[in-house]
Amino acid sequence: MKRRLSRLLLTACALLPLPAAAREAAKPAAPVAAARQATRPANIVFVLVDDLRYDAMGFLKPGLKTPNIDMLAKNGTYFPNAVVTSSLCSPSRATILTGQTARNHGVIDNNHSSEDGLVFFPSYLQKAGYQTGFFGKWHMGNDTDAPRAGFDRWVSFKGQGTYFPTEQLSPAQIAAGERQTLNVDGQVVKRTGYITDELTDYAMNWLEKGRDPSKPFFLYLSHKAVHSDALPPDRYRNQYADLPIDLPASMANTAENNRGKPRWVLDQRNSWHGADFPYHTDRKLTEQIRDIYRTLSPVDDSLGRIMAYLKKAGLDRNTMVVFYSDNGFLFGDHGLIDKRNAYEPSVRVPMVVYAPGLGIAKGATNPAVVRNLDLAPTFLDVAHIPEPAQMEGRSWLPLAEGKIKPADWKPGDFVYEYYWEWTFPQTPTTFAIERDRVKYIQYHGVWDTEEVYDLSRDPGEMHNLVDDPAYLDRKIALRRALYEQLATKAGKHVVPYTEKTSPGVTFRDVNGTHAADFPSNWYVKPNLPGKMNDIFPDTPEKAAANAAGQAYRPRRPGSR
């Protein structure tokens, strides 16, 4: 049986109270299989944003204006528990494109991971007769924007790209006529406008004039927005000036908030990815968040243009539109910004699906957990293409169509992996697993504590239960399951890394906090009888010995 059947995914239960506009339970759709089989495969529009927090949509956030995203939710299905198996741009995008986890596709950071040997799902669509177009941020490979296999139309840029054509250019370069560039089907083309608008222009031109209308199409619009530093266009520069920004309570640097948190978390708050020194500036975090929201507005405009075209061309009934983000984002949660870690705001992403012709429920909320790992199999399923053997995910199309109830969507544990990057060394290699709403997190190569959270009781991950006797058995079971499921397809357990060529971004605010202390229960008197206890596996017997201050040795098999 395929390895994916034994892997990943959270249990299907909602994480937060749902907004009034989305409280209707996921409901079975009308029968559509026969009708769908009788027509050509549906078109697919996949809109991917960058670094968008899971709740940063108008129908969830009062005062936020995203009318076109809201329209998708009103007329489609909202998935509040969508997650990513790696919360970082390149690894997540590689997972989306390959249907494989980072440990298997090998794109493990934002530096120079190789794409050698990888097959991207649009290649299967192309071979099945689809017209395919990619527009936007690719971000993988050796900093190249060259066209990739599987796309009939290609518009991209190197690395992170820029929001404006003259951004990162000197006045002399600008005066000389230099501009940031796009790779358009292998040709270097100077940029002319704001990146979100410009990418949308190319995508619309392809939809309207550049494709073969006799064939189904797959449009992959991969925005740079809302990646930091988020820069909105002039038309939205003053938007949200009066919008209240409520920072999370866990951001406060208090003993209560910090209790049970790893040292690296406490140290990170005064760093590039910390709430006290965000991106090494003294600019208020609330204003940075406003810029993220302002930069989302052109994305919403872009979506409106696409939807208007689909309706005008009579294609909206036979097109699936998926709105998604490559990873989540923290707005000061636990004193952190950015993503990378295994906390909820990092691994959860916005996801809205619109496809009335495929029987996707209208105005519904589906609480099942789906992953970026599941997108490729789903898109192939829409096209009636069998899932390739190397893919590890599972199509959620039957779930969205109502053929599988959310309560019956039980593909296994949700496993998370992030590998330390020398460029941004604040976050250690992180592995996590969630089962039945209990999350276990461990870190590799650092002298730090593990974490256990009961998300059903503590959705904010404020109370680390790693040393709670009531969770000992679950901790042991999850620790074992995590190790087993992190094996590669070759059955190996490896921690990959890429070449280090400089120190990375390591500065700290001179007036900020200094290095964190170790957990208080790590400070003990010398010569304790149990000083070697914790080299042995955790068991209830060992826990009892630790509590009694006694030495512990595991019993040999067969001994009494």
Coordinates of C-alpha atoms in Angstrom, one line a residue:
M1 CA 0.0 0.0 0.0
K2 CA 1.3 3.4 -0.9
R3 CA 3.3 5.1 1.8
R4 CA 1.0 8.1 1.8
L5 CA -1.8 6.1 3.4
S6 CA 0.3 5.8 6.5
R7 CA 1.3 9.4 6.7
L8 CA 0.2 12.8 7.9
L9 CA -2.9 14.9 8.3
L10 CA -4.6 16.2 11.4
T11 CA -8.0 15.0 12.6
A12 CA -11.0 16.8 11.1
C13 CA -12.1 19.3 13.7
A14 CA -12.3 23.1 13.6
L15 CA -9.6 25.1 15.3
L16 CA -11.4 28.4 15.9
P17 CA -14.9 29.6 16.1
L18 CA -16.1 30.2 12.5
P19 CA -17.3 33.6 11.2
A20 CA -21.0 34.1 10.8
A21 CA -20.6 34.2 7.0
A22 CA -19.1 30.7 7.0
R23 CA -20.9 28.8 9.7
E24 CA -22.9 26.6 7.4
A25 CA -21.6 23.1 7.8
A26 CA -20.0 21.4 4.8
K27 CA -23.0 19.9 3.1
P28 CA -23.2 17.1 0.5
A29 CA -23.2 18.4 -3.0
A30 CA -25.6 17.4 -5.8
P31 CA -24.4 14.4 -7.9
V32 CA -21.9 15.7 -10.4
A33 CA -19.8 12.7 -11.4
A34 CA -21.8 11.6 -14.4
A35 CA -22.1 15.2 -15.7
R36 CA -18.4 15.9 -15.2
Q37 CA -17.3 12.7 -16.9
A38 CA -19.5 13.5 -19.9
T39 CA -17.8 16.8 -20.5
R40 CA -14.1 17.7 -20.9
P41 CA -12.1 18.1 -17.7
A42 CA -12.6 21.2 -15.8
N43 CA -10.3 24.2 -16.1
I44 CA -8.2 25.0 -13.0
V45 CA -7.1 28.4 -11.7
F46 CA -4.7 28.2 -8.8
V47 CA -3.9 31.6 -7.1
L48 CA -1.0 31.3 -4.6
V49 CA -0.1 34.2 -2.3
D50 CA 3.1 34.4 -0.2
D51 CA 3.2 34.6 3.6
L52 CA -0.5 35.3 4.0
R53 CA -1.8 34.6 7.5
Y54 CA -4.6 32.1 7.8
D55 CA -7.2 34.6 9.0
A56 CA -6.2 37.6 6.8
M57 CA -9.3 37.6 4.7
G58 CA -12.2 40.1 4.9
F59 CA -14.9 37.6 5.8
L60 CA -12.8 36.6 8.9
K61 CA -11.1 39.9 9.8
P62 CA -13.4 42.9 10.5
G63 CA -12.4 46.0 8.6
L64 CA -10.3 44.1 6.0
K65 CA -11.5 44.6 2.5
T66 CA -11.2 41.6 0.2
P67 CA -14.5 41.5 -1.7
N68 CA -13.4 39.0 -4.3
I69 CA -11.9 36.6 -1.9
D70 CA -15.0 36.9 0.2
M71 CA -17.1 36.2 -3.0
L72 CA -15.2 33.0 -3.4
A73 CA -16.0 32.0 0.1
K74 CA -19.6 33.0 -0.2
N75 CA -20.1 31.0 -3.4
G76 CA -17.6 28.2 -2.6
T77 CA -16.1 26.3 0.3
Y78 CA -13.8 27.6 3.0
F79 CA -11.3 25.2 4.6
P80 CA -10.3 26.8 7.9
N81 CA -7.9 24.0 8.8
A82 CA -5.6 24.0 5.7
V83 CA -2.0 23.4 6.7
V84 CA 1.5 23.1 5.1
T85 CA 4.0 20.3 5.8
S86 CA 6.9 22.8 5.6
S87 CA 6.3 26.5 6.4
L88 CA 8.8 28.1 4.1
C89 CA 8.5 29.4 0.5
S90 CA 10.6 27.0 -1.6
P91 CA 10.0 23.8 0.3
S92 CA 6.2 24.5 0.4
R93 CA 6.1 25.4 -3.3
A94 CA 8.1 22.2 -4.2
T95 CA 5.6 20.2 -2.2
I96 CA 2.7 21.9 -4.0
L97 CA 4.2 21.1 -7.4
T98 CA 5.4 17.6 -6.7
G99 CA 2.9 16.2 -4.2
Q100 CA 5.9 15.1 -2.1
T101 CA 7.3 16.1 1.3
A102 CA 10.5 18.1 1.7
R103 CA 12.5 15.0 2.9
N104 CA 11.6 13.3 -0.5
H105 CA 11.6 16.2 -3.0
G106 CA 14.9 17.6 -1.5
V107 CA 14.0 21.3 -1.8
I108 CA 14.8 22.1 1.9
D109 CA 15.4 25.8 2.1
N110 CA 15.3 29.1 0.1
N111 CA 18.9 28.9 -1.0
H112 CA 20.1 26.5 -3.7
S113 CA 18.2 23.3 -3.4
S114 CA 18.3 21.3 -6.6
E115 CA 15.2 20.5 -8.7
D116 CA 17.0 17.6 -10.4
G117 CA 14.8 14.5 -10.9
L118 CA 11.5 16.2 -9.8
V119 CA 8.4 16.0 -11.9
F120 CA 5.9 18.8 -11.4
F121 CA 2.2 18.0 -11.7
P122 CA 1.5 20.5 -14.6
S123 CA 3.5 18.1 -16.8
Y124 CA 0.8 15.5 -16.3
L125 CA -1.9 18.0 -17.1
Q126 CA 0.0 19.1 -20.2
K127 CA 0.3 15.5 -21.5
A128 CA -3.4 15.1 -20.9
G129 CA -4.2 17.9 -23.3
Y130 CA -4.3 20.9 -20.9
Q131 CA -3.0 24.3 -21.8
T132 CA -0.8 25.4 -18.9
G133 CA 0.5 28.8 -17.9
F134 CA 2.8 29.9 -15.0
F135 CA 2.9 33.5 -13.9
G136 CA 5.0 34.7 -11.0
K137 CA 7.3 33.6 -8.2
W138 CA 9.0 30.2 -8.6
H139 CA 11.8 30.7 -6.2
M140 CA 13.4 27.3 -6.4
G141 CA 16.6 26.1 -8.0
N142 CA 19.9 28.0 -8.5
D143 CA 18.3 31.5 -8.6
T144 CA 17.2 31.0 -12.2
D145 CA 13.9 32.2 -13.7
A146 CA 14.3 30.0 -16.8
P147 CA 11.1 28.2 -18.0
R148 CA 10.3 24.9 -16.3
A149 CA 8.9 21.7 -17.8
G150 CA 5.1 21.4 -17.9
F151 CA 4.2 25.0 -18.9
D152 CA 3.1 26.3 -22.3
R153 CA 3.4 29.9 -21.1
W154 CA 6.1 31.1 -18.7
V155 CA 6.4 34.5 -16.9
S156 CA 8.7 34.6 -13.9
F157 CA 11.5 36.3 -12.1
K158 CA 14.6 35.4 -10.1
G159 CA 14.4 34.7 -6.4
Q160 CA 12.0 36.9 -4.4
G161 CA 11.6 39.5 -7.1
T162 CA 10.6 43.1 -6.3
Y163 CA 7.3 44.9 -6.1
F164 CA 8.4 47.8 -8.3
P165 CA 10.4 47.9 -11.5
T166 CA 13.0 50.3 -10.1
E167 CA 13.2 48.8 -6.6
Q168 CA 16.8 47.9 -5.5
L169 CA 18.3 49.9 -8.4
S170 CA 20.5 52.9 -7.9
P171 CA 19.5 56.4 -9.2
A172 CA 22.2 56.0 -11.8
Q173 CA 20.9 52.6 -13.0
I174 CA 17.3 54.0 -13.1
A175 CA 18.5 57.1 -15.1
A176 CA 20.3 54.7 -17.5
G177 CA 17.0 53.0 -18.2
E178 CA 17.7 49.8 -16.2
R179 CA 14.7 48.0 -14.8
Q180 CA 14.0 44.8 -13.0
T181 CA 13.1 42.1 -15.4
L182 CA 10.9 39.1 -16.1
N183 CA 11.6 35.9 -18.0
V184 CA 8.9 35.6 -20.6
D185 CA 9.1 32.3 -22.3
G186 CA 12.9 32.4 -22.1
Q187 CA 13.3 36.1 -23.1
V188 CA 14.4 38.8 -20.8
V189 CA 11.8 41.6 -20.6
K190 CA 12.0 44.8 -18.7
R191 CA 9.3 45.3 -16.1
T192 CA 6.8 48.1 -16.5
G193 CA 4.5 48.1 -13.5
Y194 CA 3.6 47.0 -10.0
I195 CA 4.3 43.3 -9.8
T196 CA 0.8 42.0 -8.8
D197 CA -0.8 44.1 -11.6
E198 CA 1.8 43.2 -14.1
L199 CA 1.6 39.4 -13.5
T200 CA -2.2 39.6 -13.7
D201 CA -1.9 41.5 -17.0
Y202 CA 0.2 38.6 -18.4
A203 CA -2.2 36.0 -17.1
M204 CA -5.2 37.8 -18.5
N205 CA -3.6 38.2 -21.9
W206 CA -2.9 34.5 -21.9
L207 CA -6.4 33.6 -20.9
E208 CA -8.0 35.9 -23.4
K209 CA -5.7 35.6 -26.4
G210 CA -2.7 33.3 -25.8
R211 CA -4.1 29.8 -25.2
D212 CA -5.9 27.3 -27.4
P213 CA -9.6 27.7 -26.4
S214 CA -10.4 24.2 -27.6
K215 CA -8.4 22.7 -24.7
P216 CA -8.9 22.9 -20.9
F217 CA -6.5 25.2 -19.1
F218 CA -4.5 25.3 -15.9
L219 CA -3.5 28.8 -14.8
Y220 CA -1.0 29.1 -11.9
L221 CA -0.8 32.7 -10.7
S222 CA 1.9 32.7 -8.1
H223 CA 2.1 36.2 -6.5
K224 CA 5.1 37.8 -4.7
A225 CA 2.6 39.5 -2.5
V226 CA 2.4 39.7 0.5
H227 CA 6.0 38.7 1.2
S228 CA 8.0 41.1 3.4
D229 CA 8.8 43.9 3.1
A230 CA 5.3 44.3 1.9
L231 CA 5.0 47.3 -0.4
P232 CA 1.5 48.3 -1.7
P233 CA 1.0 50.3 -4.9
D234 CA 0.2 54.0 -4.7
R235 CA -3.5 53.5 -4.9
Y236 CA -3.5 51.6 -1.6
R237 CA -0.6 53.4 0.2
N238 CA -3.0 55.1 2.7
Q239 CA -5.5 52.3 3.0
Y240 CA -6.2 51.1 6.6
A241 CA -4.7 54.1 8.2
D242 CA -7.3 53.9 10.9
L243 CA -7.8 50.1 11.0
P244 CA -7.2 48.9 14.6
I245 CA -4.5 46.2 14.7
D246 CA -4.8 43.9 17.7
L247 CA -1.6 42.1 18.4
P248 CA -1.8 38.7 20.1
A249 CA -1.7 38.6 23.9
S250 CA 1.1 36.0 23.7
M251 CA 3.4 38.6 22.2
A252 CA 4.1 40.2 25.7
N253 CA 7.4 39.3 27.1
T254 CA 6.1 38.0 30.5
A255 CA 7.0 35.1 32.7
E256 CA 3.5 33.7 32.1
N257 CA 3.8 33.8 28.3
N258 CA 7.4 32.4 28.3
R259 CA 6.8 29.6 30.7
G260 CA 7.6 26.3 29.0
K261 CA 8.7 27.8 25.8
P262 CA 12.1 26.7 24.3
R263 CA 15.1 29.0 24.7
W264 CA 15.3 29.6 20.9
V265 CA 11.8 31.2 21.0
L266 CA 12.8 33.5 23.8
D267 CA 16.0 34.4 21.9
Q268 CA 14.3 34.9 18.6
R269 CA 12.1 37.8 19.8
N270 CA 15.2 40.1 19.6
S271 CA 16.1 39.1 16.0
W272 CA 15.2 39.5 12.4
H273 CA 12.2 37.2 12.9
G274 CA 11.3 38.6 16.4
A275 CA 8.5 40.9 17.4
D276 CA 11.0 43.2 19.3
F277 CA 13.4 43.7 16.3
P278 CA 11.3 42.8 13.2
Y279 CA 13.5 42.8 10.1
H280 CA 16.1 44.8 12.1
T281 CA 14.0 47.9 12.1
D282 CA 12.3 50.1 14.8
R283 CA 9.2 50.4 12.6
K284 CA 6.0 49.5 14.5
L285 CA 4.8 45.9 13.9
T286 CA 1.2 47.3 13.6
E287 CA 2.3 49.4 10.6
Q288 CA 4.0 46.5 9.0
I289 CA 0.8 44.5 9.3
R290 CA -1.1 47.3 7.7
D291 CA 1.2 47.2 4.8
I292 CA 0.6 43.4 4.5
Y293 CA -3.1 44.1 4.3
R294 CA -2.6 47.0 1.8
T295 CA -0.5 44.7 -0.4
L296 CA -3.2 42.1 -0.3
S297 CA -5.7 44.5 -1.9
P298 CA -4.1 44.3 -5.4
V299 CA -4.2 40.5 -5.1
D300 CA -7.9 40.8 -4.5
D301 CA -8.2 43.1 -7.5
S302 CA -6.4 40.5 -9.5
L303 CA -8.7 37.8 -8.4
G304 CA -11.7 40.0 -9.4
R305 CA -10.3 40.4 -12.9
I306 CA -9.9 36.7 -13.3
M307 CA -13.4 35.9 -12.0
A308 CA -15.0 38.6 -14.2
Y309 CA -13.4 37.1 -17.3
L310 CA -14.5 33.6 -16.4
K311 CA -18.0 34.7 -16.0
K312 CA -18.0 36.8 -19.2
A313 CA -16.5 33.9 -21.2
G314 CA -19.0 31.4 -19.8
L315 CA -16.2 29.4 -18.1
D316 CA -17.0 29.9 -14.4
R317 CA -19.2 26.8 -14.3
N318 CA -16.5 24.6 -15.5
T319 CA -13.5 26.0 -13.7
M320 CA -12.1 25.3 -10.2
V321 CA -10.6 28.3 -8.5
V322 CA -8.3 27.7 -5.5
F323 CA -7.0 30.5 -3.4
Y324 CA -4.1 29.4 -1.1
S325 CA -0.9 30.6 0.6
D326 CA 2.5 28.9 0.6
N327 CA 2.8 29.2 4.3
G328 CA 1.3 31.0 7.3
F329 CA 2.6 34.0 9.3
L330 CA 3.0 35.1 12.9
F331 CA 1.9 38.6 13.9
G332 CA 3.9 38.7 17.1
D333 CA 2.5 35.4 18.4
H334 CA 4.9 34.1 21.2
G335 CA 7.1 37.1 20.5
L336 CA 7.7 36.0 16.9
I337 CA 7.0 37.1 13.3
D338 CA 7.6 35.2 10.1
K339 CA 6.9 31.5 9.7
R340 CA 9.2 28.4 9.7
N341 CA 8.2 27.1 13.2
A342 CA 5.5 24.5 13.9
Y343 CA 3.2 26.8 15.8
E344 CA -0.4 27.2 14.5
P345 CA -0.1 30.6 12.8
S346 CA 2.9 29.3 10.9
V347 CA 1.5 26.0 9.6
R348 CA -2.1 27.1 9.0
V349 CA -2.9 28.8 5.7
P350 CA -6.0 30.4 4.0
M351 CA -7.8 28.2 1.6
V352 CA -11.0 28.9 -0.4
V353 CA -12.3 26.7 -3.2
Y354 CA -14.8 27.8 -5.8
A355 CA -16.1 25.3 -8.4
P356 CA -19.9 25.3 -8.7
G357 CA -19.9 23.1 -11.8
L358 CA -18.0 20.4 -9.9
G359 CA -20.5 20.3 -7.1
I360 CA -18.4 22.2 -4.6
A361 CA -20.7 23.4 -1.8
K362 CA -21.8 27.0 -1.8
G363 CA -21.1 29.1 1.2
A364 CA -19.9 26.2 3.2
T365 CA -17.1 25.6 5.7
N366 CA -15.4 22.3 5.6
P367 CA -13.5 21.6 8.8
A368 CA -11.4 18.7 7.4
V369 CA -7.6 19.3 7.5
V370 CA -6.0 19.3 4.0
R371 CA -2.3 20.0 3.3
N372 CA -0.3 21.6 0.5
L373 CA 0.8 17.9 -0.1
D374 CA -2.8 17.2 -1.3
L375 CA -3.0 19.9 -3.9
A376 CA -1.2 18.1 -6.8
P377 CA -3.3 14.9 -6.4
T378 CA -6.5 17.0 -6.3
F379 CA -5.7 19.0 -9.5
L380 CA -4.9 15.7 -11.3
D381 CA -8.1 14.3 -10.0
V382 CA -10.0 17.2 -11.4
A383 CA -8.4 16.4 -14.8
H384 CA -9.3 12.6 -14.4
I385 CA -5.6 11.7 -14.2
P386 CA -4.5 8.9 -11.8
E387 CA -2.2 9.9 -9.0
P388 CA 1.4 9.1 -9.8
A389 CA 3.2 6.6 -7.5
Q390 CA 5.7 9.1 -6.1
M391 CA 3.0 11.5 -4.8
E392 CA 2.3 11.2 -1.0
G393 CA -0.8 13.3 -0.8
R394 CA -4.5 12.6 -1.3
S395 CA -7.1 14.2 -3.5
W396 CA -9.6 16.2 -1.5
L397 CA -12.0 16.5 -4.4
P398 CA -14.4 13.9 -3.1
L399 CA -14.3 15.7 0.3
A400 CA -15.1 19.1 -1.3
E401 CA -17.8 17.5 -3.5
G402 CA -19.5 16.0 -0.4
K403 CA -18.8 12.4 -1.3
I404 CA -16.7 12.1 1.8
K405 CA -17.9 13.6 5.1
P406 CA -15.4 15.7 7.1
A407 CA -15.8 13.2 10.0
D408 CA -14.7 10.4 7.7
W409 CA -11.7 12.2 6.3
K410 CA -9.0 10.3 8.3
P411 CA -5.8 9.8 6.4
G412 CA -3.5 9.9 9.4
D413 CA -1.2 12.1 11.4
F414 CA -0.1 15.6 10.3
V415 CA 3.7 15.6 10.2
Y416 CA 5.7 18.8 9.9
E417 CA 9.4 19.4 8.9
Y418 CA 11.5 22.5 8.7
Y419 CA 15.3 22.4 8.2
W420 CA 17.6 25.0 9.7
E421 CA 18.9 27.7 7.3
W422 CA 22.2 29.4 7.8
T423 CA 20.9 32.6 6.1
F424 CA 18.3 33.0 8.8
P425 CA 19.6 30.9 11.7
Q426 CA 17.0 32.0 14.3
T427 CA 14.8 28.9 13.9
P428 CA 16.2 25.4 14.5
T429 CA 15.4 22.3 12.5
T430 CA 11.9 21.5 13.6
F431 CA 9.9 18.3 13.5
A432 CA 6.3 18.0 14.7
I433 CA 3.4 15.7 14.6
E434 CA -0.3 16.2 15.5
R435 CA -2.7 13.4 16.3
D436 CA -6.2 13.8 17.8
R437 CA -5.5 17.5 18.4
V438 CA -2.4 16.8 20.5
K439 CA 0.8 18.3 18.9
Y440 CA 4.3 17.1 19.8
I441 CA 7.3 19.2 18.6
Q442 CA 11.0 18.4 18.8
Y443 CA 14.1 20.2 17.7
H444 CA 17.3 18.9 16.1
G445 CA 20.8 19.9 17.0
V446 CA 20.0 22.4 19.8
W447 CA 20.0 22.1 23.5
D448 CA 16.4 22.9 24.2
T449 CA 13.1 21.6 25.4
E450 CA 10.5 19.6 23.5
E451 CA 6.9 20.8 23.4
V452 CA 3.5 19.2 23.8
Y453 CA 0.2 21.1 23.3
D454 CA -3.4 19.9 23.6
L455 CA -4.9 22.1 20.9
S456 CA -8.5 21.1 21.9
R457 CA -8.0 22.9 25.2
D458 CA -5.2 25.3 24.3
P459 CA -5.4 26.5 20.7
G460 CA -3.0 29.3 21.4
E461 CA -0.3 26.8 22.4
M462 CA 0.4 28.6 25.7
H463 CA 0.8 25.6 28.0
N464 CA 3.7 23.2 27.3
L465 CA 2.6 19.8 28.6
V466 CA 5.9 18.0 27.9
D467 CA 6.5 17.2 31.5
D468 CA 2.8 16.6 32.4
P469 CA 2.4 13.0 33.7
A470 CA -1.1 12.9 32.1
Y471 CA 0.4 13.3 28.6
L472 CA 3.4 11.0 29.1
D473 CA 2.0 8.1 27.1
R474 CA 0.9 10.3 24.3
K475 CA 4.3 12.0 24.2
I476 CA 6.0 8.7 23.9
A477 CA 3.7 7.5 21.2
L478 CA 3.9 10.7 19.2
R479 CA 7.7 10.8 19.5
R480 CA 7.9 7.3 18.1
A481 CA 5.4 7.9 15.3
L482 CA 7.2 11.1 14.3
Y483 CA 10.5 9.3 13.9
E484 CA 8.9 6.5 11.9
Q485 CA 7.0 8.8 9.6
L486 CA 9.9 11.1 8.9
A487 CA 11.7 8.4 7.1
T488 CA 12.4 9.1 3.4
K489 CA 11.1 7.0 0.7
A490 CA 14.4 5.1 0.9
G491 CA 13.7 4.4 4.6
K492 CA 16.5 6.7 5.8
H493 CA 16.4 9.4 8.5
V494 CA 18.5 12.3 7.3
V495 CA 18.8 16.0 8.1
P496 CA 19.8 17.7 4.8
Y497 CA 21.5 21.1 4.5
T498 CA 22.9 23.4 1.9
E499 CA 26.3 25.1 1.6
K500 CA 27.0 27.9 4.1
T501 CA 28.8 30.9 2.5
S502 CA 28.4 33.6 5.2
P503 CA 27.3 34.1 8.8
G504 CA 23.7 34.8 7.9
V505 CA 21.4 37.4 9.5
T506 CA 22.4 37.3 13.1
F507 CA 22.1 40.8 14.6
R508 CA 20.2 41.7 17.7
D509 CA 19.0 45.1 19.0
V510 CA 21.7 46.5 21.3
N511 CA 19.0 47.7 23.7
G512 CA 16.9 44.5 23.5
T513 CA 16.8 41.3 25.5
H514 CA 19.9 39.2 25.9
A515 CA 20.2 35.4 25.6
A516 CA 17.6 33.3 27.4
D517 CA 18.1 31.1 30.4
F518 CA 17.7 27.4 30.4
P519 CA 14.5 25.9 31.9
S520 CA 14.5 26.2 35.6
N521 CA 14.0 22.4 36.1
W522 CA 17.3 21.8 34.3
Y523 CA 19.3 23.4 37.2
V524 CA 20.0 20.7 39.8
K525 CA 22.5 19.8 42.5
P526 CA 25.6 17.7 41.7
N527 CA 25.9 14.0 42.2
L528 CA 22.2 13.2 41.9
P529 CA 21.4 9.4 41.8
G530 CA 19.3 10.0 38.7
K531 CA 21.8 12.1 36.8
M532 CA 22.0 9.5 33.9
N533 CA 18.3 8.6 33.8
D534 CA 17.4 10.6 30.8
I535 CA 19.7 8.8 28.4
F536 CA 17.1 6.0 28.6
P537 CA 13.7 6.0 26.8
D538 CA 10.8 7.6 28.6
T539 CA 8.5 5.2 30.4
P540 CA 6.1 5.5 33.4
E541 CA 8.7 3.6 35.5
K542 CA 11.4 6.1 34.6
A543 CA 9.1 9.0 35.4
A544 CA 8.4 7.5 38.8
A545 CA 12.2 7.2 39.5
N546 CA 12.8 10.8 38.4
A547 CA 10.0 12.0 40.7
A548 CA 11.5 10.0 43.6
G549 CA 15.0 11.2 42.9
Q550 CA 16.2 7.7 42.3
A551 CA 18.5 6.1 39.7
Y552 CA 16.8 4.3 36.9
R553 CA 17.9 1.5 34.6
P554 CA 15.5 -0.2 32.1
R555 CA 14.8 -3.9 32.9
R556 CA 16.4 -6.4 30.6
P557 CA 13.9 -8.5 28.6
G558 CA 12.9 -11.5 30.7
S559 CA 14.1 -10.1 34.0
R560 CA 11.9 -9.6 37.0

